[in-house]
PDB file of C-alpha atoms in Angstrom:
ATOM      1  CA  UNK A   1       2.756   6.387  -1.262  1.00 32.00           C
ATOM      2  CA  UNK A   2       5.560   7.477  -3.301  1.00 31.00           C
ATOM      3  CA  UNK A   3       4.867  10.650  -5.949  1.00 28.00           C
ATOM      4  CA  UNK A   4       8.190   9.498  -8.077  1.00 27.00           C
ATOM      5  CA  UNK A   5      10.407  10.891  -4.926  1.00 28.00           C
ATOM      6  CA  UNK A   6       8.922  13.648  -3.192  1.00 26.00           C
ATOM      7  CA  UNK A   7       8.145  15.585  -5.907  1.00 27.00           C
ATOM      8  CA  UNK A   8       4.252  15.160  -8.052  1.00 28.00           C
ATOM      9  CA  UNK A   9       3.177  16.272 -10.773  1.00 29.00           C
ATOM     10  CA  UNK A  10      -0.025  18.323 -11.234  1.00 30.00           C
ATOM     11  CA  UNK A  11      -0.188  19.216 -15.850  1.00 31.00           C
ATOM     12  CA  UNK A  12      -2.022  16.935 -17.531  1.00 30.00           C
ATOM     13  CA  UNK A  13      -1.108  14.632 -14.516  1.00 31.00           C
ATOM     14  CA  UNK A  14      -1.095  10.318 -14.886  1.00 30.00           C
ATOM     15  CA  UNK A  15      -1.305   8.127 -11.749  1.00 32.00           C
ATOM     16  CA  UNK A  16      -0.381   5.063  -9.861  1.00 29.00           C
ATOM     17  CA  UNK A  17      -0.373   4.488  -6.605  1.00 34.00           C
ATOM     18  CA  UNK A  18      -1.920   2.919   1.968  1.00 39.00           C
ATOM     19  CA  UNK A  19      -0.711   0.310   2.232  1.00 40.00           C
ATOM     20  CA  UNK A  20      -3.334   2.867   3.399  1.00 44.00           C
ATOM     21  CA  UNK A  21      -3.531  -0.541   3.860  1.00 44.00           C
ATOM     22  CA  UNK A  22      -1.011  -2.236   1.739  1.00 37.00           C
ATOM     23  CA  UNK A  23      -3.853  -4.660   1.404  1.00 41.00           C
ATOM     24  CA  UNK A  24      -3.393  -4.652  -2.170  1.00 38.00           C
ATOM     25  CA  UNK A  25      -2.623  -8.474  -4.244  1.00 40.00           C
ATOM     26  CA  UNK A  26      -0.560  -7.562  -7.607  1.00 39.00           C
ATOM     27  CA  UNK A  27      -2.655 -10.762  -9.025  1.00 41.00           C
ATOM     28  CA  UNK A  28      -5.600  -9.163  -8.818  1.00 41.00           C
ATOM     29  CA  UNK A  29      -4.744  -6.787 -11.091  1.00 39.00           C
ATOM     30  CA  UNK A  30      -5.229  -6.545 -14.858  1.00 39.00           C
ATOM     31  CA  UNK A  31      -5.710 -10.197 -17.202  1.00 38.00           C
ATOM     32  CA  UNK A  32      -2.862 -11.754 -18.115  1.00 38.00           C
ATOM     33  CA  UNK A  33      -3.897 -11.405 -21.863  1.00 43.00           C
ATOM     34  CA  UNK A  34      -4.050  -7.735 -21.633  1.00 43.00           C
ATOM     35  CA  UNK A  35      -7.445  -6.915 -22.482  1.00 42.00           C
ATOM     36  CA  UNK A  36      -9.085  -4.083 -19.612  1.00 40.00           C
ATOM     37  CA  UNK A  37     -11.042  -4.819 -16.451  1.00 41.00           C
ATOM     38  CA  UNK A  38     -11.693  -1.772 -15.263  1.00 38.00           C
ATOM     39  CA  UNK A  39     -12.942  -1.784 -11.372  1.00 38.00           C
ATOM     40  CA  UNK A  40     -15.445   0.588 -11.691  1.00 38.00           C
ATOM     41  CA  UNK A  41     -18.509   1.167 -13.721  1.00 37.00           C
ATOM     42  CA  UNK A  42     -17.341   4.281 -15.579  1.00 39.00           C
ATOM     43  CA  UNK A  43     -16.089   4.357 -18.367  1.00 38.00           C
ATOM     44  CA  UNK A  44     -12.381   5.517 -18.749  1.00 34.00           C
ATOM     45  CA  UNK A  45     -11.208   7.985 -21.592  1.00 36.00           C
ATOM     46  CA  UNK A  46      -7.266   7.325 -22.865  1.00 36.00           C
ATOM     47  CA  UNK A  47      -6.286  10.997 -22.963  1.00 38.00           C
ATOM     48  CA  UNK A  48      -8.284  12.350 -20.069  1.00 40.00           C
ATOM     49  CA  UNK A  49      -6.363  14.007 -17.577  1.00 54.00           C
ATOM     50  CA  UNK A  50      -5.280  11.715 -14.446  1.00 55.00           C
ATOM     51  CA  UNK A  51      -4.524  12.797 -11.190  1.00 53.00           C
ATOM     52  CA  UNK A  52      -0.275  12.703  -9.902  1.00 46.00           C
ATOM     53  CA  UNK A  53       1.661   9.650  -9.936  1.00 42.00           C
ATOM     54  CA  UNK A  54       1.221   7.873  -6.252  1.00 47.00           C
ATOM     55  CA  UNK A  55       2.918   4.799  -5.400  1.00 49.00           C
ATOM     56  CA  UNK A  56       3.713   3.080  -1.998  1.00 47.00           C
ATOM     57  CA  UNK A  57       7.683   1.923  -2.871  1.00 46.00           C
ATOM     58  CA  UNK A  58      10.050   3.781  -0.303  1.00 43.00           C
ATOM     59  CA  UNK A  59      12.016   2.965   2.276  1.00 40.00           C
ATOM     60  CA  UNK A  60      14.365   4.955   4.758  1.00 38.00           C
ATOM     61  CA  UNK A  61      16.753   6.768   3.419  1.00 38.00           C
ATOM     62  CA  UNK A  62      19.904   4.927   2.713  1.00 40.00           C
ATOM     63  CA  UNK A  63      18.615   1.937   3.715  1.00 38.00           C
ATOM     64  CA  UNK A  64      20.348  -0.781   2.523  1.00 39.00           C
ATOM     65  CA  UNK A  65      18.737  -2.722  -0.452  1.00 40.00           C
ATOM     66  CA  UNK A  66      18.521  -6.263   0.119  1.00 38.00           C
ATOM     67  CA  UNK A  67      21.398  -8.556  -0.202  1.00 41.00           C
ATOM     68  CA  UNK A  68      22.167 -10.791  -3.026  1.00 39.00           C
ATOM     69  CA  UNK A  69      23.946 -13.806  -2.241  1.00 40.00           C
ATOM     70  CA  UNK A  70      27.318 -14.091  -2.391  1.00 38.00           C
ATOM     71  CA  UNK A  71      27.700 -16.069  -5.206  1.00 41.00           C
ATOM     72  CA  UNK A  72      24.990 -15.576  -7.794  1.00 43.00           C
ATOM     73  CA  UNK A  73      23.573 -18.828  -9.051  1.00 46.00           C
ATOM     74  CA  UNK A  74      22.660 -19.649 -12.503  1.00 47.00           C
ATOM     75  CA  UNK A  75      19.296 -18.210 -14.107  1.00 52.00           C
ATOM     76  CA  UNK A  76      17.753 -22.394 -14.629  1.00 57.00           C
ATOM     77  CA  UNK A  77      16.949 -24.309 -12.007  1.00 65.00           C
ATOM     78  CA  UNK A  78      18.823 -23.702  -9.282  1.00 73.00           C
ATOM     79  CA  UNK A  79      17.925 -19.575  -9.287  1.00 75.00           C
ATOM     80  CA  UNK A  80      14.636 -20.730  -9.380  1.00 81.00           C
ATOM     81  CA  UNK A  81      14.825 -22.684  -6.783  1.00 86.00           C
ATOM     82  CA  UNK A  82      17.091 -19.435  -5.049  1.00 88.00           C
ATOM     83  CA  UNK A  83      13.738 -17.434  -5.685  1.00 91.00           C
ATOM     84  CA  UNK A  84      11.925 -19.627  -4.425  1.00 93.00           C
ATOM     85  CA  UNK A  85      13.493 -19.734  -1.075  1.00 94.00           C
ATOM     86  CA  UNK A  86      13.509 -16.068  -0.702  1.00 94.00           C
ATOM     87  CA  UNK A  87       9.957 -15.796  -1.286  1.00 94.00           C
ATOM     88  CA  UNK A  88       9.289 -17.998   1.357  1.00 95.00           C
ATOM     89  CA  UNK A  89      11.276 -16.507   3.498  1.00 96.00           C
ATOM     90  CA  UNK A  90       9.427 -13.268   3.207  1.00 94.00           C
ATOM     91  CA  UNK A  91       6.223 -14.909   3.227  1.00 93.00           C
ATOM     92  CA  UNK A  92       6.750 -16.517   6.506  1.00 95.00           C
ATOM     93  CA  UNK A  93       8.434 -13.350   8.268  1.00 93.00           C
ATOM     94  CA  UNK A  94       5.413 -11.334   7.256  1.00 90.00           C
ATOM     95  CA  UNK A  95       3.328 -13.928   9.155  1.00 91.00           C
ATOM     96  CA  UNK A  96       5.503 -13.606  12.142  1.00 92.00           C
ATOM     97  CA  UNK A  97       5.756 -10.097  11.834  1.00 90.00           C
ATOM     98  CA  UNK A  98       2.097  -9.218  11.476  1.00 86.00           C
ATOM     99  CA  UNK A  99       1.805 -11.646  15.184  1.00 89.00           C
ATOM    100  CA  UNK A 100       4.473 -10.211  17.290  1.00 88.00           C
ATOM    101  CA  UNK A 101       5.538  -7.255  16.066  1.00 87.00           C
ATOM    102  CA  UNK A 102       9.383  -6.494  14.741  1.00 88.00           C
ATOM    103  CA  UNK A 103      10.888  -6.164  18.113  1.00 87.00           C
ATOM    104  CA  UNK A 104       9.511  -9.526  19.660  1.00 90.00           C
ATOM    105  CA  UNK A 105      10.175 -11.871  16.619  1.00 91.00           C
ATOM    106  CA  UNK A 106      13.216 -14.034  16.571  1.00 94.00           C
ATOM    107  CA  UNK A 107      14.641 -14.904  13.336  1.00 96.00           C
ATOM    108  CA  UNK A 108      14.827 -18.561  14.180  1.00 95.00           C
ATOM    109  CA  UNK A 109      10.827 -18.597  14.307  1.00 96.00           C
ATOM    110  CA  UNK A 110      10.739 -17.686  11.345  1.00 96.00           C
ATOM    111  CA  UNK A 111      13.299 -20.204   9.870  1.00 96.00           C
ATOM    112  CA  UNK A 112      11.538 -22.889  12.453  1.00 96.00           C
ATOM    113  CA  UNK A 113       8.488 -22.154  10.268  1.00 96.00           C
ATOM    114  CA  UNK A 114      10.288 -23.177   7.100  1.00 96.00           C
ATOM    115  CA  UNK A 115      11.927 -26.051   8.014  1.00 96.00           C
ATOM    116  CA  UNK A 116      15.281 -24.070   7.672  1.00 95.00           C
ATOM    117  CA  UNK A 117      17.906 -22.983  10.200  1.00 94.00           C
ATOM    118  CA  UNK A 118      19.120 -19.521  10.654  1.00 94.00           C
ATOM    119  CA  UNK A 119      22.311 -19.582   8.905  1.00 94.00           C
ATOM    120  CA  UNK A 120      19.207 -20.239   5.599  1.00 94.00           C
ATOM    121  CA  UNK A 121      17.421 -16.946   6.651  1.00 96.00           C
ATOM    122  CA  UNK A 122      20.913 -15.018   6.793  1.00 96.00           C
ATOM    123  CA  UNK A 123      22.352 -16.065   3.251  1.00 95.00           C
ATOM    124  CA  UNK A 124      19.303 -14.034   2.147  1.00 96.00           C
ATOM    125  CA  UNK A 125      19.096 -11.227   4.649  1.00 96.00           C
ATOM    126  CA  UNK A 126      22.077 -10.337   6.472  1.00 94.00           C
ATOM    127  CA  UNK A 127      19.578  -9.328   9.413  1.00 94.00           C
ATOM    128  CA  UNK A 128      16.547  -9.408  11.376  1.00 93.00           C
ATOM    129  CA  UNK A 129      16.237  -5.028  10.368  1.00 91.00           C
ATOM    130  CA  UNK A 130      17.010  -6.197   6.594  1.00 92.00           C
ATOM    131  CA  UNK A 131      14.753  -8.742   6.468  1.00 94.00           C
ATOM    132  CA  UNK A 132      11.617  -6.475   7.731  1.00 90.00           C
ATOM    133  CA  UNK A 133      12.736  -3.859   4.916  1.00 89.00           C
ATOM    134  CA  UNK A 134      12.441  -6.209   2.524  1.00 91.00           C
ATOM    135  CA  UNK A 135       9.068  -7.457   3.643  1.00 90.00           C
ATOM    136  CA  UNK A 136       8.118  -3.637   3.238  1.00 87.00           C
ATOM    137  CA  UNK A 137       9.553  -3.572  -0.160  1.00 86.00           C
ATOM    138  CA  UNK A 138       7.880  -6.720  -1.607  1.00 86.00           C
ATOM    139  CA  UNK A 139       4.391  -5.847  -0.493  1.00 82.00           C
ATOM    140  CA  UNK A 140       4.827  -1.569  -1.589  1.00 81.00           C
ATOM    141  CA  UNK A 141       5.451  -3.329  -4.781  1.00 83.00           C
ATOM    142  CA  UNK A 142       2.799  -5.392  -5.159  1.00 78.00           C
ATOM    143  CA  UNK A 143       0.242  -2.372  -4.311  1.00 74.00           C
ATOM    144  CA  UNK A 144       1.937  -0.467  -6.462  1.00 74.00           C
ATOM    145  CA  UNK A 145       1.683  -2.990  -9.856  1.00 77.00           C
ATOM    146  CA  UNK A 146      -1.896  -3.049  -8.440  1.00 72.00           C
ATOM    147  CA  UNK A 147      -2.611   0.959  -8.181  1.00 69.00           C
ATOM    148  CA  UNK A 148      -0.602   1.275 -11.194  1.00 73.00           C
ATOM    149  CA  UNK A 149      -3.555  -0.813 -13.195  1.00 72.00           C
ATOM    150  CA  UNK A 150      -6.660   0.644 -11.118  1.00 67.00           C
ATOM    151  CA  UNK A 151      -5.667   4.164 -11.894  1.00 69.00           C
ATOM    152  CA  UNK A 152      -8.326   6.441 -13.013  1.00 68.00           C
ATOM    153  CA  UNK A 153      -8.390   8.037 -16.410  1.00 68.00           C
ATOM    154  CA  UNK A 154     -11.356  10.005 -15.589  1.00 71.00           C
ATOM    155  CA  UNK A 155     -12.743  12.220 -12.802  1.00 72.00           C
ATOM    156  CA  UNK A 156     -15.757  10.382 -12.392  1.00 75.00           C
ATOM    157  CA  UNK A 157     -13.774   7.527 -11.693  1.00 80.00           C
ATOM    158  CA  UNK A 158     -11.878   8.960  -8.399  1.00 78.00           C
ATOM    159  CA  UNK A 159     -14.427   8.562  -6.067  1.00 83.00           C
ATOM    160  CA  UNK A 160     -14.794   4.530  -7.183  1.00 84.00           C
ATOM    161  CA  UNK A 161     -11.271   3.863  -7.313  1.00 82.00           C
ATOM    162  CA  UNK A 162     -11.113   4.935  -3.081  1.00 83.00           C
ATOM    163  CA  UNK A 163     -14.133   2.916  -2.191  1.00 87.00           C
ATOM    164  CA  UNK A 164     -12.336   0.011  -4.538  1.00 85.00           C
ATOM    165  CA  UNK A 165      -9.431   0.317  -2.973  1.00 83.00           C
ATOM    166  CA  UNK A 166     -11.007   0.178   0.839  1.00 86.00           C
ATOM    167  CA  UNK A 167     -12.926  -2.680  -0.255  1.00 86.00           C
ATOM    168  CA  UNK A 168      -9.673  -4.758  -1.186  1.00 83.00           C
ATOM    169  CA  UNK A 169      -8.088  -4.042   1.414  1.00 80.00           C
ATOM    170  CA  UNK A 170     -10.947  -5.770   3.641  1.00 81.00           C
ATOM    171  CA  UNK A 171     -10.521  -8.604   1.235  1.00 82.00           C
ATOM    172  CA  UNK A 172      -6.852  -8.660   2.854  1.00 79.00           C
ATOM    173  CA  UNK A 173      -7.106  -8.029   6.924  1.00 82.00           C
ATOM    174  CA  UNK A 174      -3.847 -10.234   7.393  1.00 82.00           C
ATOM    175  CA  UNK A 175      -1.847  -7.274   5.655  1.00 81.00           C
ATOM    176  CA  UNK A 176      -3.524  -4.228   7.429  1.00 86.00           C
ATOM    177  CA  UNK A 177      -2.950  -6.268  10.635  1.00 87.00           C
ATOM    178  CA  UNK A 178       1.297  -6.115   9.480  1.00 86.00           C
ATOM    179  CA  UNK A 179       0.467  -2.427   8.722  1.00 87.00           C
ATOM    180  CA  UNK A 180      -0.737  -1.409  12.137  1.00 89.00           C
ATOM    181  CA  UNK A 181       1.061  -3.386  14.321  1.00 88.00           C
ATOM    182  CA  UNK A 182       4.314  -1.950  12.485  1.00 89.00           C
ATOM    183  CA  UNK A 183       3.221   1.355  12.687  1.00 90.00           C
ATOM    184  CA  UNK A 184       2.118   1.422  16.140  1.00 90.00           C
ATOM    185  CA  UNK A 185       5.749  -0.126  16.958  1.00 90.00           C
ATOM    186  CA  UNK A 186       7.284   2.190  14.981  1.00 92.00           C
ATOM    187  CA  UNK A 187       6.764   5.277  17.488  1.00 93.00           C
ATOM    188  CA  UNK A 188       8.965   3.671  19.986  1.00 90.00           C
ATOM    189  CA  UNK A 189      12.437   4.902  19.594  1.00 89.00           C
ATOM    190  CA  UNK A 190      15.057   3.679  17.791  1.00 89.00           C
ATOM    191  CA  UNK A 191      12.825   1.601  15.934  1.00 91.00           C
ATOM    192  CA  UNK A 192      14.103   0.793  11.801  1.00 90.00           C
ATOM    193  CA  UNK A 193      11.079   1.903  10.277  1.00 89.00           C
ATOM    194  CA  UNK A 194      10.059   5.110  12.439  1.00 91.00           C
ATOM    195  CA  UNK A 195      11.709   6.748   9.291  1.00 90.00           C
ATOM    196  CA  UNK A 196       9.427   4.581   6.871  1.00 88.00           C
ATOM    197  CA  UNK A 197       6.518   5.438   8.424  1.00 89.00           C
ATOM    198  CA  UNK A 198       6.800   8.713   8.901  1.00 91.00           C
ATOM    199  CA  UNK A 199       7.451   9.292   5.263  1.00 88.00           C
ATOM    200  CA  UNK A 200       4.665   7.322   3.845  1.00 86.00           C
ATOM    201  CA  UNK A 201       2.218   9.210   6.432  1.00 89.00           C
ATOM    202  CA  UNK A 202       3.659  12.354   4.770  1.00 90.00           C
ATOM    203  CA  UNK A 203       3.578  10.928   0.886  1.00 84.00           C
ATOM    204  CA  UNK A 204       0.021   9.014   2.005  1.00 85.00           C
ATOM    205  CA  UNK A 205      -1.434  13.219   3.140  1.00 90.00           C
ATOM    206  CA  UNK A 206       0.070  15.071   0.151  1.00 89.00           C
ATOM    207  CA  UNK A 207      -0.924  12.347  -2.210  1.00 85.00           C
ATOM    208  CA  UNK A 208      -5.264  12.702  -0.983  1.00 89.00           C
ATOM    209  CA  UNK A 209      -4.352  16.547  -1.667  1.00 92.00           C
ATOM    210  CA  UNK A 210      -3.130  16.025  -4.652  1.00 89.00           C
ATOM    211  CA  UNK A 211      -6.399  13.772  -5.942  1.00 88.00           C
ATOM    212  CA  UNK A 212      -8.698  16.294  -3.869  1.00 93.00           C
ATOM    213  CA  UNK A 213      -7.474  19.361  -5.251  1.00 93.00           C
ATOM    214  CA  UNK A 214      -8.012  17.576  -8.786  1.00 90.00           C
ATOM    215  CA  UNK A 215     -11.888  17.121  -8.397  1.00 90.00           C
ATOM    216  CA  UNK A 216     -12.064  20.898  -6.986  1.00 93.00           C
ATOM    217  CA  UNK A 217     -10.288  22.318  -9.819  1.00 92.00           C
ATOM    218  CA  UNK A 218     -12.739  20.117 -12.004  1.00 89.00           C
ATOM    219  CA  UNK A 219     -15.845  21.179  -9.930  1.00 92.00           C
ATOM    220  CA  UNK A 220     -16.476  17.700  -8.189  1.00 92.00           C
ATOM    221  CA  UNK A 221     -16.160  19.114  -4.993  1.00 95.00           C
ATOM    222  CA  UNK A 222     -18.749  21.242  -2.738  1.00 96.00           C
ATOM    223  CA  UNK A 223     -18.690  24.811  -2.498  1.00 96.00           C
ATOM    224  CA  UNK A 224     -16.552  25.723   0.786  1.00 96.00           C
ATOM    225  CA  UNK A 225     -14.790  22.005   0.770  1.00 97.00           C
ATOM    226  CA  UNK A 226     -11.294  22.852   1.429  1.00 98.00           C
ATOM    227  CA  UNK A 227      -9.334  19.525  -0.341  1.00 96.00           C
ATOM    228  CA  UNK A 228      -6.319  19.947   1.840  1.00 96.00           C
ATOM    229  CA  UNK A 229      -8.229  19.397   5.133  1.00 97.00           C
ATOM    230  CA  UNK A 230     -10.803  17.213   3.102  1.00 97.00           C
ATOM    231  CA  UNK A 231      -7.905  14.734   2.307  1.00 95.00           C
ATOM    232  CA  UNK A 232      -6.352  14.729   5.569  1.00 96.00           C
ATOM    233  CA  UNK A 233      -9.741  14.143   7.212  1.00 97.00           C
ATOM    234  CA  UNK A 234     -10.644  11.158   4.441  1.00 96.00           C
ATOM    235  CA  UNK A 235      -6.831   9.850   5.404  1.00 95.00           C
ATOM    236  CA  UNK A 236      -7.505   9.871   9.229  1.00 96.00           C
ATOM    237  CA  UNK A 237     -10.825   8.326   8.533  1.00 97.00           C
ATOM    238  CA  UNK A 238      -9.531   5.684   6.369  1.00 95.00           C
ATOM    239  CA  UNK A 239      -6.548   4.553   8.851  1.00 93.00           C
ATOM    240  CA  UNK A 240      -8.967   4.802  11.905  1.00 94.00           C
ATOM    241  CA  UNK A 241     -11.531   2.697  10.842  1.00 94.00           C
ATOM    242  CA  UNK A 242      -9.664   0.032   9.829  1.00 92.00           C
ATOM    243  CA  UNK A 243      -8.242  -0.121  13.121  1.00 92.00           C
ATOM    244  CA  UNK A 244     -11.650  -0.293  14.607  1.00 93.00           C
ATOM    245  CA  UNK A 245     -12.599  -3.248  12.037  1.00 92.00           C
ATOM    246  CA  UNK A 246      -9.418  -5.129  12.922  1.00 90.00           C
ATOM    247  CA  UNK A 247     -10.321  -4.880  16.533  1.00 90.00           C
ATOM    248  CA  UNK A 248     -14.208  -5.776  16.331  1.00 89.00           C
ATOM    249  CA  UNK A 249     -14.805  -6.600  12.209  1.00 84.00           C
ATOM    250  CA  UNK A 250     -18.981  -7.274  12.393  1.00 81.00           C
ATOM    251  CA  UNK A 251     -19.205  -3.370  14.559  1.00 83.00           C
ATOM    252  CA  UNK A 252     -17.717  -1.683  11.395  1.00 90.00           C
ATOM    253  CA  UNK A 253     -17.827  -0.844   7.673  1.00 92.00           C
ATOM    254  CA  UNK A 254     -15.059   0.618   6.442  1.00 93.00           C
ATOM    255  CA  UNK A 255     -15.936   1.186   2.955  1.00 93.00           C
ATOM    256  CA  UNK A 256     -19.587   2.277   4.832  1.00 93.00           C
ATOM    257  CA  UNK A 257     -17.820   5.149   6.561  1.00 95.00           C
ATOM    258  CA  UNK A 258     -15.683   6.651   4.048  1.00 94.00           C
ATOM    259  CA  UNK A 259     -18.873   6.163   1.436  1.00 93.00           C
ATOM    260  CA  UNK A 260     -20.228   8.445   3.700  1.00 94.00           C
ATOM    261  CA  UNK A 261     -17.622  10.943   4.109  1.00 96.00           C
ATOM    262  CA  UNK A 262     -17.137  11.329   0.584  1.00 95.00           C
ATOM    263  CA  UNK A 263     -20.830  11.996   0.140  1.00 94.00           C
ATOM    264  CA  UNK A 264     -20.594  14.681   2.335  1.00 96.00           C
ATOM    265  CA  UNK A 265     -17.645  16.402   0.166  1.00 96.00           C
ATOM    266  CA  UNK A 266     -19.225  15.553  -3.243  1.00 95.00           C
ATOM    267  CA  UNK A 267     -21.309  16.952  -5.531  1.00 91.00           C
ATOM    268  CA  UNK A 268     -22.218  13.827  -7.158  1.00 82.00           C
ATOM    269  CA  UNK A 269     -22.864  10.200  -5.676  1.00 67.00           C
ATOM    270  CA  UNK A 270     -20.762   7.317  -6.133  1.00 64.00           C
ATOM    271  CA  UNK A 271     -21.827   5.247  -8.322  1.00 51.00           C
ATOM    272  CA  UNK A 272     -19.889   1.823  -7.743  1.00 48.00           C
ATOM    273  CA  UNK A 273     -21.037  -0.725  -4.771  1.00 44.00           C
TER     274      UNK A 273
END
């Protein structure tokens, strides 16, 4: 998660928002004609006080952004048709990605899967290393239009939004697959996104703080519940357990496990299923 930078604000805060999973789908989020669909049962206040901004966009820094082409086509048709491309591209190196990992995949796979040749693949992304960034990029923001909707406006809402968002991202186990088998690569050295991980891991901790420090000063916590270790704990939790449901799916609940946890750090019950 990204808190606008590194920096989050705590007066009067307003949120948006793992890839605790990245398992997040942008189209899931509000109605296209604008009206509310709120994603869990309480009801939100406008001017309540929300918890910091969160969101998942970041990549190394001074990574490159991706490249444009070298001649920029014409916003009809042919762009289009430019977007198009690129979309698949991404689409198909995620796939690839999420199978054998960053260091095993060959670029001409992925073009092999399109129907393209490589020279296709490098008019959009000079690289194999650019290409994965901008996997990164596309799906951080897509959970981010997503966590940017589901915000809550309310403190009764926090614990609901967490389960929500552990229940989407079982809805999604292709992307948490991407998500671990990218971090777990990413120790190695040299790797391009030990940077990108170790950030978000960083943003991902201080971000739980941030949310759990917000229902202690509001009184949702238990007495003795420190939120720093409370957050880190729910965080380790969270990330663990998927990795157990990717691994055997029918052995574990997620959203089972970290109902529980938050049970045992709440005053109140959750009220959402």
């Amino acid at each position: 998660m990204d808190f606008h930078g590194s920096a989050f604000h705590t007066e009067n805060p307003r949120g948006t928002g793992n890839w605790i999973g990245v398992g997040m789908d942008a189209s899931k989020a509000a109605p296209k004609d604008g009206t509310s669909a709120a994603p869990s049962s309480s009801n939100r206040s406008a001017d309540a006080p929300r918890p910091a901004p969160i969101r998942l966009g970041s990549v190394p820094a001074g990574a490159p952004e991706p490249s444009e082409p070298a001649t920029r086509p014409a916003r009809r048709g042919p762009y289009r048709k430019s977007q198009q491309t690129r979309e698949s591209i991404l689409a198909a190196a995620m796939e690839v990605f999420r199978i054998r990992g960053f260091r095993a995949t060959a670029v001409s796979e992925i073009a092999d899967r399109l129907g393209l040749d490589q020279s296709s693949i490098f008019y959009y992304f000079p690289n194999k290393t650019e290409l994965l960034l901008a996997v990164m990029r596309e799906r951080d923001r897509q959970a981010d239009v997503l966590l940017e909707w589901m915000m809550p406006r309310s403190l009764s809402e926090m614990p609901d939004l967490l389960i929500e968002l552990a229940a989407r991202n079982a809805a999604t186990p292709g992307v948490i697959e991407l998500y671990t088998v990218l971090a777990a690569e990413s120790i190695t050295p040299d790797h391009p996104l030990g940077e990108y991980f170790r950030d978000r891991l960083k943003r991902v901790r201080d971000g739980f703080t941030v949310w759990f420090r917000w229902m202690e000063e509001n009184g949702a916590l238990r007495d003795g519940v420190d939120p720093a270790l409370a957050a880190s704990s729910f965080f380790a939790l969270w990330e663990g357990a998927q990795l157990h449901w990717l691994i055997d799916p029918p052995e574990l609940d997620v959203v089972a496990h970290l109902r529980h946890f938050l049970s045992l750090v709440l005053r109140d019950p959750i009220v959402s299923t």
